[in-house]
Every structure is written in structure tokens, then in C-alpha cells.
XYZ file of C-alpha atoms in Angstrom:
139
model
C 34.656 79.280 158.454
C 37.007 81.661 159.652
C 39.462 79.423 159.426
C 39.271 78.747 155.913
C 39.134 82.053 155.405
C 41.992 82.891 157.155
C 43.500 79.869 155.425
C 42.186 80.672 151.952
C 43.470 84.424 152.648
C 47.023 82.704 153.425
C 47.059 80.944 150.612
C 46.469 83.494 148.619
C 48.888 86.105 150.412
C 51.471 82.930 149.757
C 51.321 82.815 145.783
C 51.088 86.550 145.730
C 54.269 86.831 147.858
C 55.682 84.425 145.661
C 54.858 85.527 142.355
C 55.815 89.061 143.612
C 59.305 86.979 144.676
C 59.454 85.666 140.965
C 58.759 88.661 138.854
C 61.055 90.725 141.234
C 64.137 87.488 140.631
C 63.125 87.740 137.175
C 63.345 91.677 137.415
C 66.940 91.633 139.383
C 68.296 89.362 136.690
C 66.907 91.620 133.532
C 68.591 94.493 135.864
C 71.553 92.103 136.235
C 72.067 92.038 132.629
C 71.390 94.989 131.360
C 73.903 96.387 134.229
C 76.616 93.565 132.592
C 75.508 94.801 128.923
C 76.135 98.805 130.074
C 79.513 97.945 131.483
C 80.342 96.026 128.159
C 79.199 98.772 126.032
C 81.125 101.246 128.537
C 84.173 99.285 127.777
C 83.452 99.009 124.118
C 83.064 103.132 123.741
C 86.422 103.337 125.474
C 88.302 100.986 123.716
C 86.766 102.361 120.566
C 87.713 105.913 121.893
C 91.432 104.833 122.824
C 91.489 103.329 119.148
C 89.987 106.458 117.659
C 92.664 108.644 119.592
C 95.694 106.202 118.550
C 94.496 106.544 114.665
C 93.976 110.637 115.239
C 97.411 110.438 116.569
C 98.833 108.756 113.631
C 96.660 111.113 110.982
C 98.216 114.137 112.770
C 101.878 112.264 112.609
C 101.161 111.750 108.983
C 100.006 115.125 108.124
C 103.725 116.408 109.591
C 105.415 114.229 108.290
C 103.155 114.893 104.848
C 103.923 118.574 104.962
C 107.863 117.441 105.403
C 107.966 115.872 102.271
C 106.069 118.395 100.174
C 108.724 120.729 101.584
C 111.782 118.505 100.540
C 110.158 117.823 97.375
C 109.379 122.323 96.870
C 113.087 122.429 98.133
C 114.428 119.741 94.976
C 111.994 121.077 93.021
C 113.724 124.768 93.495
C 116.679 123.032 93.389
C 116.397 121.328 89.893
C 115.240 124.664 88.653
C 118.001 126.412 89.741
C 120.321 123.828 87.913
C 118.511 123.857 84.687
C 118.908 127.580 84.679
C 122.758 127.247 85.788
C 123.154 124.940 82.467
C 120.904 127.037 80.310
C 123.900 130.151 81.625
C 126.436 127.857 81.240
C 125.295 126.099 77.730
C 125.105 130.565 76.656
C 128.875 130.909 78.324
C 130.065 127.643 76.161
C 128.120 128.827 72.658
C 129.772 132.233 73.039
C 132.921 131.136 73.920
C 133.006 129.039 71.130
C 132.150 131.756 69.000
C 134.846 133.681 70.431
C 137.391 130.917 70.027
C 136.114 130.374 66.417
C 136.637 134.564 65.674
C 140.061 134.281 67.372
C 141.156 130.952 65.373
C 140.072 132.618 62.204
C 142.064 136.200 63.468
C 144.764 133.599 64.340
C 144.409 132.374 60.285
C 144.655 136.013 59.259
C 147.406 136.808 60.920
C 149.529 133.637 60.110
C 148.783 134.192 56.092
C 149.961 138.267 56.754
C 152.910 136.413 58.802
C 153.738 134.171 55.975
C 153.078 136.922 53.094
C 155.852 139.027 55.231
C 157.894 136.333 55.368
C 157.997 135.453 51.306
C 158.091 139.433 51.275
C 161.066 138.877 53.242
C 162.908 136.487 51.072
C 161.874 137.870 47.918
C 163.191 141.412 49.409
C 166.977 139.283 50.533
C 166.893 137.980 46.943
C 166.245 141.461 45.319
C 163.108 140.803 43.679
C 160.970 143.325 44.099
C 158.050 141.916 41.803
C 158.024 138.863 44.124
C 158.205 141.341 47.578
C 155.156 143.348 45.921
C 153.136 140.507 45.180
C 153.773 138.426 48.222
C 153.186 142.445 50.066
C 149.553 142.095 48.380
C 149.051 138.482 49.114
């Protein structure tokens, strides 16, 4: 009886050992996996990190070069208005020349009607008729 005891016993200490050998396999390839599914997610976060600092990259690169253009655009911007006020002065300088030129034409018109009333004075005065010098005087 011991024997089949002992044997019984060894039987049993066999499919104990050997469940204990399967649920430990079974636990090393769980471990095995999950060990494989941390490095992939390890190498996901970093590639999604590398990504994530190549786009940050570019924002800040875009910001600059954002801010650059708003600058050029504030410096045409000051530019135009500086222009439009240059014509605005220059559109004044052109009216009141103009006006100028049109008072000086009409002094000019003046002046060559007393010029020609002198001159008939003139010839009236040569030809001794001083009813013709008097009037063209007047004129």
C-alpha cells in the first residue's frame, strides 16, 4: 500500500508540477507580450513625441515668420499712408499753384490791355489827337 501511495502521491506531484509548468508557460508568454506591447507603445510615445516636436518646431517657425509679415505689411501700410498724404500736399501745391498761375495770367491780361491802351495812346499822341490819347489813356 505504500507503494501506491507513494505512487498515487507521484502522480499527483507530476500533474501539479505540470500544471504549475503550464500556467507559469502560459504566464511567461502573457509577460512576453505585454513586454512586446510596452516596447511598441514606448516606440509609439516617441515617435508621437518626435512628431509633436517637428510640428512645435514648425508652429514656432510660422509664428516668426507670421510676425515678419505683419511687420512688412505695418511697414507698406505706413508707407501707403505716407504717400496718400504726400499727394494730398502735392494735389494743395498743384490747386494753389494753379490759382497763382490763373491770378498771374489774368495780371498778365491787365497789363497787356494797359500795354496796348499806351500804345494807341502812343499813336494817337504821334498823330496829334489828343481826344484819341485821352480816351485810349482811360481805356
Amino acid at each position: 500500500m505504500n507503494r501506491r501511495l507513494a505512487l498515487a502521491a507521484g502522480l499527483i506531484a507530476v500533474f501539479a508540477i505540470a500544471a504549475t509548468a503550464w500556467h507559469l508557460s502560459t504566464a511567461w508568454n502573457d509577460r512576453s507580450a505585454a513586454v512586446r506591447a510596452l516596447t511598441l507603445m514606448r516606440e509609439r510615445v516617441a515617435d508621437r513625441a518626435a512628431r509633436l516636436e517637428t510640428a512645435s518646431a514648425r508652429l514656432r517657425q510660422d509664428q516668426v515668420e507670421a510676425r515678419r509679415v505683419r511687420a512688412v505689411r505695418d511697414a507698406a501700410q505706413v508707407s501707403l499712408d505716407l504717400r496718400r498724404v504726400q499727394l494730398a500736399s502735392t494735389t494743395t501745391d498743384r490747386d494753389q499753384s494753379a490759382q497763382v498761375r490763373d491770378a498771374k495770367n489774368a495780371e498778365v491780361v491787365v497789363v497787356q490791355q494797359c500795354l496796348d491802351g499806351a500804345g494807341r495812346a502812343l499813336d494817337a499822341l504821334e498823330r496829334h489827337d489828343p481826344v484819341a490819347t485821352t480816351a485810349a489813356l482811360q481805356s
